[in-house]
mmCIF file of C-alpha atoms in Angstrom:
data_model
loop_
_atom_site.group_PDB
_atom_site.id
_atom_site.type_symbol
_atom_site.label_atom_id
_atom_site.label_comp_id
_atom_site.label_asym_id
_atom_site.label_seq_id
_atom_site.Cartn_x
_atom_site.Cartn_y
_atom_site.Cartn_z
ATOM 1 C CA MET J 1 -21.302 -4.971 15.020
ATOM 2 C CA LEU J 2 -20.981 -5.092 11.194
ATOM 3 C CA LEU J 3 -19.234 -2.736 8.736
ATOM 4 C CA ASP J 4 -22.706 -1.649 7.025
ATOM 5 C CA SER J 5 -23.228 -0.177 10.744
ATOM 6 C CA LEU J 6 -20.455 2.090 10.056
ATOM 7 C CA ILE J 7 -22.301 3.310 6.987
ATOM 8 C CA ASP J 8 -25.403 4.081 9.282
ATOM 9 C CA LYS J 9 -23.145 5.796 11.854
ATOM 10 C CA ALA J 10 -21.512 7.925 9.075
ATOM 11 C CA ALA J 11 -24.827 8.931 7.998
ATOM 12 C CA GLN J 12 -25.799 10.246 11.203
ATOM 13 C CA LYS J 13 -22.631 12.741 11.134
ATOM 14 C CA SER J 14 -22.924 16.290 9.407
ATOM 15 C CA SER J 15 -20.656 18.731 7.850
ATOM 16 C CA ASN J 16 -18.133 16.368 6.379
ATOM 17 C CA THR J 17 -16.250 16.628 3.421
ATOM 18 C CA VAL J 18 -13.758 14.386 1.714
ATOM 19 C CA ALA J 19 -10.875 15.756 -0.538
ATOM 20 C CA VAL J 20 -9.821 13.203 -3.128
ATOM 21 C CA ALA J 21 -6.583 13.272 -4.974
ATOM 22 C CA ALA J 22 -6.374 12.049 -8.400
ATOM 23 C CA ALA J 23 -10.130 10.947 -8.231
ATOM 24 C CA GLU J 24 -10.016 9.488 -12.219
ATOM 25 C CA ASP J 25 -10.501 5.958 -11.043
ATOM 26 C CA LEU J 26 -13.754 4.154 -11.788
ATOM 27 C CA GLU J 27 -14.073 2.323 -8.438
ATOM 28 C CA VAL J 28 -13.260 5.400 -6.770
ATOM 29 C CA ILE J 29 -15.965 7.031 -8.510
ATOM 30 C CA GLU J 30 -18.353 4.115 -7.628
ATOM 31 C CA ALA J 31 -17.420 4.606 -3.891
ATOM 32 C CA VAL J 32 -18.016 8.637 -4.326
ATOM 33 C CA ILE J 33 -21.289 8.151 -5.896
ATOM 34 C CA ALA J 34 -22.274 5.466 -3.357
ATOM 35 C CA ALA J 35 -21.561 7.818 -0.399
ATOM 36 C CA LEU J 36 -23.323 10.765 -2.170
ATOM 37 C CA ASP J 37 -26.527 8.336 -2.706
ATOM 38 C CA GLN J 38 -26.698 7.566 1.013
ATOM 39 C CA ARG J 39 -25.759 11.057 1.948
ATOM 40 C CA LEU J 40 -22.638 10.359 3.885
ATOM 41 C CA THR J 41 -20.541 13.377 2.972
ATOM 42 C CA ASN J 42 -19.514 16.060 0.442
ATOM 43 C CA PHE J 43 -16.762 15.673 -1.946
ATOM 44 C CA ILE J 44 -14.136 17.803 -3.635
ATOM 45 C CA LEU J 45 -12.541 15.812 -6.356
ATOM 46 C CA PHE J 46 -8.880 16.882 -7.650
ATOM 47 C CA GLY J 47 -7.494 15.343 -11.035
ATOM 48 C CA ASP J 48 -8.010 15.251 -14.619
ATOM 49 C CA LYS J 49 -11.408 17.306 -14.725
ATOM 50 C CA ASP J 50 -12.483 15.861 -18.286
ATOM 51 C CA LYS J 51 -11.799 12.327 -17.275
ATOM 52 C CA ILE J 52 -13.530 12.573 -13.823
ATOM 53 C CA ASN J 53 -16.604 14.036 -15.203
ATOM 54 C CA SER J 54 -16.704 11.475 -18.088
ATOM 55 C CA MET J 55 -16.580 8.611 -15.314
ATOM 56 C CA LEU J 56 -19.407 10.440 -13.463
ATOM 57 C CA GLU J 57 -21.430 10.552 -16.657
ATOM 58 C CA LEU J 58 -20.686 6.819 -17.412
ATOM 59 C CA LYS J 59 -22.105 5.924 -13.977
ATOM 60 C CA LYS J 60 -25.248 7.791 -14.779
ATOM 61 C CA HIS J 61 -24.576 10.070 -12.038
ATOM 62 C CA GLN J 62 -25.608 13.609 -12.761
ATOM 63 C CA ASN J 63 -28.006 14.413 -9.848
ATOM 64 C CA PHE J 64 -25.527 16.064 -7.579
ATOM 65 C CA SER J 65 -25.521 19.392 -6.329
ATOM 66 C CA ASP J 66 -22.725 21.929 -6.356
ATOM 67 C CA HIS J 67 -22.715 21.664 -2.736
ATOM 68 C CA SER J 68 -22.060 18.066 -2.391
ATOM 69 C CA LEU J 69 -19.781 17.496 -5.276
ATOM 70 C CA LYS J 70 -17.137 19.632 -6.739
ATOM 71 C CA VAL J 71 -14.280 18.711 -9.291
ATOM 72 C CA ILE J 72 -11.489 20.711 -9.481
ATOM 73 C CA HIS J 73 -8.820 20.191 -12.190
ATOM 74 C CA ALA J 74 -5.231 19.297 -11.461
ATOM 75 C CA ASP J 75 -2.455 19.112 -14.221
ATOM 76 C CA SER J 76 -0.764 16.084 -12.501
ATOM 77 C CA ASN J 77 -1.092 13.623 -9.818
ATOM 78 C CA ALA J 78 1.583 15.429 -7.655
ATOM 79 C CA ALA J 79 -0.491 18.725 -8.209
ATOM 80 C CA ALA J 80 -3.759 16.779 -7.400
ATOM 81 C CA ALA J 81 -2.055 15.386 -4.162
ATOM 82 C CA GLU J 82 -0.897 18.889 -3.096
ATOM 83 C CA LEU J 83 -4.350 20.494 -3.472
ATOM 84 C CA ALA J 84 -6.035 17.601 -1.809
ATOM 85 C CA VAL J 85 -3.664 17.977 1.176
ATOM 86 C CA GLU J 86 -3.825 21.804 1.174
ATOM 87 C CA THR J 87 -7.513 21.554 1.229
ATOM 88 C CA VAL J 88 -7.562 19.443 4.341
ATOM 89 C CA PHE J 89 -4.781 21.523 5.920
ATOM 90 C CA ASN J 90 -6.937 24.643 5.469
ATOM 91 C CA LYS J 91 -9.983 22.791 6.922
ATOM 92 C CA GLN J 92 -11.809 23.049 3.905
ATOM 93 C CA ALA J 93 -12.450 19.104 4.328
ATOM 94 C CA ASN J 94 -11.674 16.866 7.252
ATOM 95 C CA VAL J 95 -11.028 13.740 5.283
ATOM 96 C CA LEU J 96 -8.444 12.995 2.657
ATOM 97 C CA MET J 97 -8.788 9.993 0.366
ATOM 98 C CA LYS J 98 -6.094 8.725 -2.266
ATOM 99 C CA GLY J 99 -7.321 8.153 -5.820
ATOM 100 C CA ASN J 100 -5.500 6.857 -8.735
ATOM 101 C CA ILE J 101 -1.911 7.949 -7.692
ATOM 102 C CA PRO J 102 1.131 6.261 -6.575
ATOM 103 C CA THR J 103 1.268 5.976 -2.681
ATOM 104 C CA ASN J 104 4.904 7.653 -2.681
ATOM 105 C CA ILE J 105 3.412 10.796 -4.519
ATOM 106 C CA PHE J 106 0.526 10.958 -2.396
ATOM 107 C CA LEU J 107 2.261 10.454 0.857
ATOM 108 C CA LYS J 108 4.978 13.129 -0.074
ATOM 109 C CA ALA J 109 2.310 15.758 -0.014
ATOM 110 C CA VAL J 110 1.020 14.348 3.383
ATOM 111 C CA LEU J 111 4.026 14.782 4.941
ATOM 112 C CA ASN J 112 5.132 18.121 3.428
ATOM 113 C CA LYS J 113 6.491 20.376 6.192
ATOM 114 C CA GLU J 114 4.613 23.434 4.923
ATOM 115 C CA TYR J 115 1.020 22.264 4.085
ATOM 116 C CA GLY J 116 1.207 18.640 5.200
ATOM 117 C CA LEU J 117 -0.963 16.618 7.765
ATOM 118 C CA ARG J 118 1.823 15.655 10.459
ATOM 119 C CA THR J 119 1.191 15.950 14.063
ATOM 120 C CA GLY J 120 4.369 14.464 15.655
ATOM 121 C CA ASN J 121 2.647 11.234 15.970
ATOM 122 C CA ILE J 122 3.341 7.998 14.069
ATOM 123 C CA LEU J 123 1.172 7.351 10.982
ATOM 124 C CA SER J 124 -0.185 3.998 11.218
ATOM 125 C CA HIS J 125 -2.657 1.832 9.037
ATOM 126 C CA ASN J 126 -5.732 0.351 10.501
ATOM 127 C CA ALA J 127 -7.903 -2.259 8.821
ATOM 128 C CA VAL J 128 -11.319 -3.078 10.368
ATOM 129 C CA PHE J 129 -12.280 -6.448 9.181
ATOM 130 C CA GLU J 130 -15.853 -8.046 9.080
ATOM 131 C CA VAL J 131 -15.018 -11.848 9.103
ATOM 132 C CA PRO J 132 -17.574 -14.632 8.296
ATOM 133 C CA GLY J 133 -18.241 -16.522 11.681
ATOM 134 C CA PHE J 134 -17.107 -13.660 13.804
ATOM 135 C CA LYS J 135 -19.913 -11.382 15.621
ATOM 136 C CA ARG J 136 -17.550 -8.568 16.107
ATOM 137 C CA LEU J 137 -15.264 -6.236 14.094
ATOM 138 C CA MET J 138 -11.602 -6.884 14.349
ATOM 139 C CA ILE J 139 -8.876 -4.280 13.856
ATOM 140 C CA ILE J 140 -5.659 -5.152 12.445
ATOM 141 C CA THR J 141 -2.429 -3.045 12.775
ATOM 142 C CA ASP J 142 -0.051 -2.282 11.003
ATOM 143 C CA ALA J 143 -0.384 -4.075 7.717
ATOM 144 C CA ALA J 144 0.801 -1.036 5.326
ATOM 145 C CA MET J 145 3.053 1.787 6.784
ATOM 146 C CA ASN J 146 5.401 0.603 9.299
ATOM 147 C CA ILE J 147 7.844 -1.966 8.460
ATOM 148 C CA ALA J 148 9.356 -3.302 11.846
ATOM 149 C CA PRO J 149 8.299 -0.860 14.623
ATOM 150 C CA ASP J 150 10.324 -0.813 17.806
ATOM 151 C CA LEU J 151 8.789 -0.782 21.112
ATOM 152 C CA GLU J 152 7.891 3.053 21.401
ATOM 153 C CA GLN J 153 6.285 2.992 17.826
ATOM 154 C CA LYS J 154 4.305 0.050 18.884
ATOM 155 C CA ALA J 155 2.800 2.024 21.726
ATOM 156 C CA GLN J 156 1.722 4.984 19.286
ATOM 157 C CA ILE J 157 0.358 2.344 16.683
ATOM 158 C CA ILE J 158 -1.813 1.060 19.689
ATOM 159 C CA ASN J 159 -2.790 4.664 20.648
ATOM 160 C CA ASN J 160 -3.948 5.188 17.309
ATOM 161 C CA ALA J 161 -5.864 1.945 16.982
ATOM 162 C CA VAL J 162 -7.657 2.859 20.519
ATOM 163 C CA THR J 163 -8.699 6.051 19.164
ATOM 164 C CA LEU J 164 -10.206 4.429 15.872
ATOM 165 C CA ALA J 165 -11.780 1.800 18.039
ATOM 166 C CA LYS J 166 -13.612 4.423 20.549
ATOM 167 C CA SER J 167 -14.966 6.181 17.206
ATOM 168 C CA ILE J 168 -16.745 3.212 16.053
ATOM 169 C CA GLY J 169 -18.127 2.275 19.450
ATOM 170 C CA ILE J 170 -15.621 0.101 21.137
ATOM 171 C CA ASP J 171 -15.472 1.903 24.616
ATOM 172 C CA LEU J 172 -12.586 -0.106 26.007
ATOM 173 C CA PRO J 173 -10.922 -2.187 23.270
ATOM 174 C CA LYS J 174 -8.731 -5.089 23.959
ATOM 175 C CA VAL J 175 -5.453 -5.197 22.365
ATOM 176 C CA ALA J 176 -3.515 -8.574 21.705
ATOM 177 C CA PRO J 177 0.170 -7.987 20.770
ATOM 178 C CA ILE J 178 0.744 -11.075 18.386
ATOM 179 C CA ALA J 179 3.649 -13.315 18.462
ATOM 180 C CA ALA J 180 4.176 -16.901 17.492
ATOM 181 C CA VAL J 181 4.254 -17.961 21.059
ATOM 182 C CA GLU J 182 2.207 -17.011 24.106
ATOM 183 C CA VAL J 183 5.301 -17.151 26.475
ATOM 184 C CA VAL J 184 8.216 -14.471 26.652
ATOM 185 C CA ASN J 185 11.240 -15.885 24.834
ATOM 186 C CA PRO J 186 14.505 -13.686 24.864
ATOM 187 C CA ALA J 187 15.238 -14.625 21.411
ATOM 188 C CA MET J 188 11.934 -13.661 19.977
ATOM 189 C CA GLU J 189 11.633 -9.778 20.073
ATOM 190 C CA ALA J 190 7.741 -9.747 19.397
ATOM 191 C CA THR J 191 7.463 -11.461 22.787
ATOM 192 C CA LEU J 192 9.619 -9.078 24.767
ATOM 193 C CA ASP J 193 7.798 -5.954 23.111
ATOM 194 C CA ALA J 194 4.455 -7.747 23.750
ATOM 195 C CA ALA J 195 5.162 -8.110 27.525
ATOM 196 C CA ALA J 196 6.561 -4.547 27.718
ATOM 197 C CA LEU J 197 3.354 -3.050 26.424
ATOM 198 C CA THR J 198 1.178 -5.228 28.867
ATOM 199 C CA VAL J 199 3.138 -3.640 31.638
ATOM 200 C CA MET J 200 3.060 -0.155 30.013
ATOM 201 C CA ASN J 201 -0.864 -0.439 29.792
ATOM 202 C CA LYS J 202 -0.803 -1.488 33.566
ATOM 203 C CA ARG J 203 1.114 1.357 34.615
ATOM 204 C CA GLY J 204 -1.037 3.730 32.672
ATOM 205 C CA GLN J 205 1.456 4.548 29.959
ATOM 206 C CA ILE J 206 -0.979 3.426 27.378
ATOM 207 C CA ALA J 207 -4.456 4.126 28.389
ATOM 208 C CA GLY J 208 -7.792 3.666 27.277
ATOM 209 C CA CYS J 209 -7.755 -0.049 26.563
ATOM 210 C CA VAL J 210 -6.442 -3.369 28.053
ATOM 211 C CA VAL J 211 -3.327 -4.793 26.493
ATOM 212 C CA ASP J 212 -2.130 -8.329 27.085
ATOM 213 C CA GLY J 213 0.464 -10.302 25.434
ATOM 214 C CA PRO J 214 2.441 -11.926 24.055
ATOM 215 C CA LEU J 215 -0.653 -13.979 22.387
ATOM 216 C CA GLY J 216 -0.710 -16.283 19.325
ATOM 217 C CA LEU J 217 -3.342 -15.562 16.759
ATOM 218 C CA ASP J 218 -5.407 -18.763 17.714
ATOM 219 C CA ASN J 219 -5.612 -17.692 21.462
ATOM 220 C CA ALA J 220 -6.244 -14.048 20.779
ATOM 221 C CA ILE J 221 -9.328 -14.449 18.769
ATOM 222 C CA SER J 222 -10.622 -17.838 20.238
ATOM 223 C CA THR J 223 -11.664 -18.642 23.805
ATOM 224 C CA LEU J 224 -11.618 -22.121 23.037
ATOM 225 C CA ALA J 225 -7.925 -21.981 22.033
ATOM 226 C CA ALA J 226 -7.183 -19.897 24.965
ATOM 227 C CA GLU J 227 -8.753 -22.334 27.296
ATOM 228 C CA HIS J 228 -7.050 -25.273 25.735
ATOM 229 C CA LYS J 229 -3.861 -23.635 26.583
ATOM 230 C CA GLY J 230 -4.738 -22.552 29.993
ATOM 231 C CA ILE J 231 -4.373 -18.908 29.165
ATOM 232 C CA GLN J 232 -6.228 -16.890 31.685
ATOM 233 C CA SER J 233 -6.717 -13.389 30.319
ATOM 234 C CA GLU J 234 -9.428 -10.497 29.760
ATOM 235 C CA VAL J 235 -7.981 -10.194 26.158
ATOM 236 C CA ALA J 236 -7.392 -13.849 24.940
ATOM 237 C CA GLY J 237 -10.232 -15.086 22.986
ATOM 238 C CA ASN J 238 -11.790 -11.486 22.921
ATOM 239 C CA ALA J 239 -9.311 -9.478 21.392
ATOM 240 C CA ASP J 240 -10.651 -6.324 19.303
ATOM 241 C CA ILE J 241 -7.246 -5.036 18.164
ATOM 242 C CA LEU J 242 -4.563 -7.307 16.867
ATOM 243 C CA LEU J 243 -1.164 -5.718 16.801
ATOM 244 C CA VAL J 244 1.186 -7.515 14.373
ATOM 245 C CA PRO J 245 5.090 -7.353 14.881
ATOM 246 C CA THR J 246 6.161 -6.528 11.288
ATOM 247 C CA ILE J 247 4.364 -5.272 8.003
ATOM 248 C CA GLU J 248 5.167 -8.735 6.604
ATOM 249 C CA VAL J 249 2.705 -10.314 9.281
ATOM 250 C CA GLY J 250 0.174 -7.900 8.955
ATOM 251 C CA ASN J 251 0.261 -7.811 5.118
ATOM 252 C CA ALA J 252 -0.299 -11.482 4.931
ATOM 253 C CA LEU J 253 -2.879 -11.648 7.534
ATOM 254 C CA TYR J 254 -4.782 -8.809 5.770
ATOM 255 C CA LYS J 255 -4.724 -10.526 2.468
ATOM 256 C CA SER J 256 -5.409 -13.924 3.708
ATOM 257 C CA LEU J 257 -8.752 -12.794 5.390
ATOM 258 C CA ILE J 258 -9.745 -11.192 2.263
ATOM 259 C CA TYR J 259 -8.941 -13.932 -0.417
ATOM 260 C CA PHE J 260 -9.156 -16.953 2.073
ATOM 261 C CA ALA J 261 -12.092 -16.030 4.274
ATOM 262 C CA ASN J 262 -13.954 -13.587 2.009
ATOM 263 C CA ALA J 263 -13.759 -11.159 4.747
ATOM 264 C CA LYS J 264 -14.994 -7.498 4.326
ATOM 265 C CA VAL J 265 -12.690 -4.591 4.967
ATOM 266 C CA GLY J 266 -12.357 -0.912 5.566
ATOM 267 C CA ALA J 267 -9.081 0.767 6.390
ATOM 268 C CA ILE J 268 -7.660 4.072 7.116
ATOM 269 C CA ILE J 269 -4.156 5.871 8.029
ATOM 270 C CA SER J 270 -4.364 7.370 11.456
ATOM 271 C CA GLY J 271 -2.083 9.528 13.538
ATOM 272 C CA ALA J 272 -2.440 12.565 10.978
ATOM 273 C CA LYS J 273 -4.399 15.606 11.573
ATOM 274 C CA ALA J 274 -7.393 14.173 9.787
ATOM 275 C CA PRO J 275 -8.303 10.356 8.668
ATOM 276 C CA ILE J 276 -6.726 9.350 5.593
ATOM 277 C CA VAL J 277 -8.274 6.742 3.186
ATOM 278 C CA LEU J 278 -5.366 4.875 1.805
ATOM 279 C CA THR J 279 -6.838 2.119 -0.485
ATOM 280 C CA SER J 280 -5.280 -0.328 -2.903
ATOM 281 C CA ARG J 281 -6.099 -0.143 -6.592
ATOM 282 C CA ALA J 282 -7.070 -3.773 -5.944
ATOM 283 C CA ASP J 283 -9.661 -3.028 -3.394
ATOM 284 C CA SER J 284 -13.250 -3.076 -4.344
ATOM 285 C CA ALA J 285 -15.566 -0.150 -4.440
ATOM 286 C CA GLU J 286 -17.532 -1.670 -1.570
ATOM 287 C CA SER J 287 -14.294 -1.692 0.273
ATOM 288 C CA LYS J 288 -13.583 1.879 -0.494
ATOM 289 C CA LEU J 289 -17.083 2.961 0.757
ATOM 290 C CA TYR J 290 -16.280 1.137 4.084
ATOM 291 C CA SER J 291 -13.019 2.686 4.156
ATOM 292 C CA LEU J 292 -14.780 6.194 3.670
ATOM 293 C CA ALA J 293 -17.400 5.462 6.194
ATOM 294 C CA LEU J 294 -14.722 4.628 8.715
ATOM 295 C CA ALA J 295 -12.699 7.783 8.173
ATOM 296 C CA LEU J 296 -15.993 9.694 8.631
ATOM 297 C CA CYS J 297 -16.495 8.227 11.874
ATOM 298 C CA CYS J 298 -13.113 8.902 12.964
ATOM 299 C CA ALA J 299 -13.210 12.440 11.755
ATOM 300 C CA SER J 300 -16.704 13.247 13.415
ATOM 301 C CA THR J 301 -14.923 12.423 16.898
ATOM 302 C CA LYS J 302 -12.062 14.814 16.557
#
């Protein structure tokens, strides 16, 4: 399975609409146009209407219908975020996307008690990677939202990742809680949490997946490394989901795969009332398109 297959999968869905907050960004517009050209979804773009329309014209894209693309003016980033979130809250759209807007302003609207997208679950970042040399997609969580999650939060993060994995066709995802070593060490909290998560999974407290850890990164993804260390596990060497212990580990792994391994990625925020595309300004238009496709696949399974 490759990320392009997610685009094909998303194209088979229908009646999806994406609300974009502060859409006046060229790479966001490129991703929107690519999605429209492939008939993935409809869009409602919020932001500076003149700038958005100028960018659409710059990209020579004028062959869209009023049904597939609407542009609604907002006087500020905060107003654009509020309008986009309210649109999803009112079920006029079922995916939310961040445009050219600071993350804190965007998330303030998402978490608004009156019209926001809270569910009571933790919000977590899921990145789906296509890594050269690997024949399967790899999900890494959490590289952008939760700084140092505790045991209960890690269980919820796994649940969010498992829901995403199932939406893209991984029926029984294998989850590896990552640590520096493969044995429980009382001085290393990551190993204690990994062992507890493994037991929680065996007792049905974390369902719909197979969890086994602690595992090092090498023996989580390489059967050769796992065999070399004598690790016998259904997850070792075959992990679909890598649960990192802290945001620093996840962030470094995320960026290492992109810049050192030339990996492709799509990422969303899970745990809200609707999937949230929260890309970085440094992300390419291709990455934004993959993230959109991922969100659409998740939205269609809700």
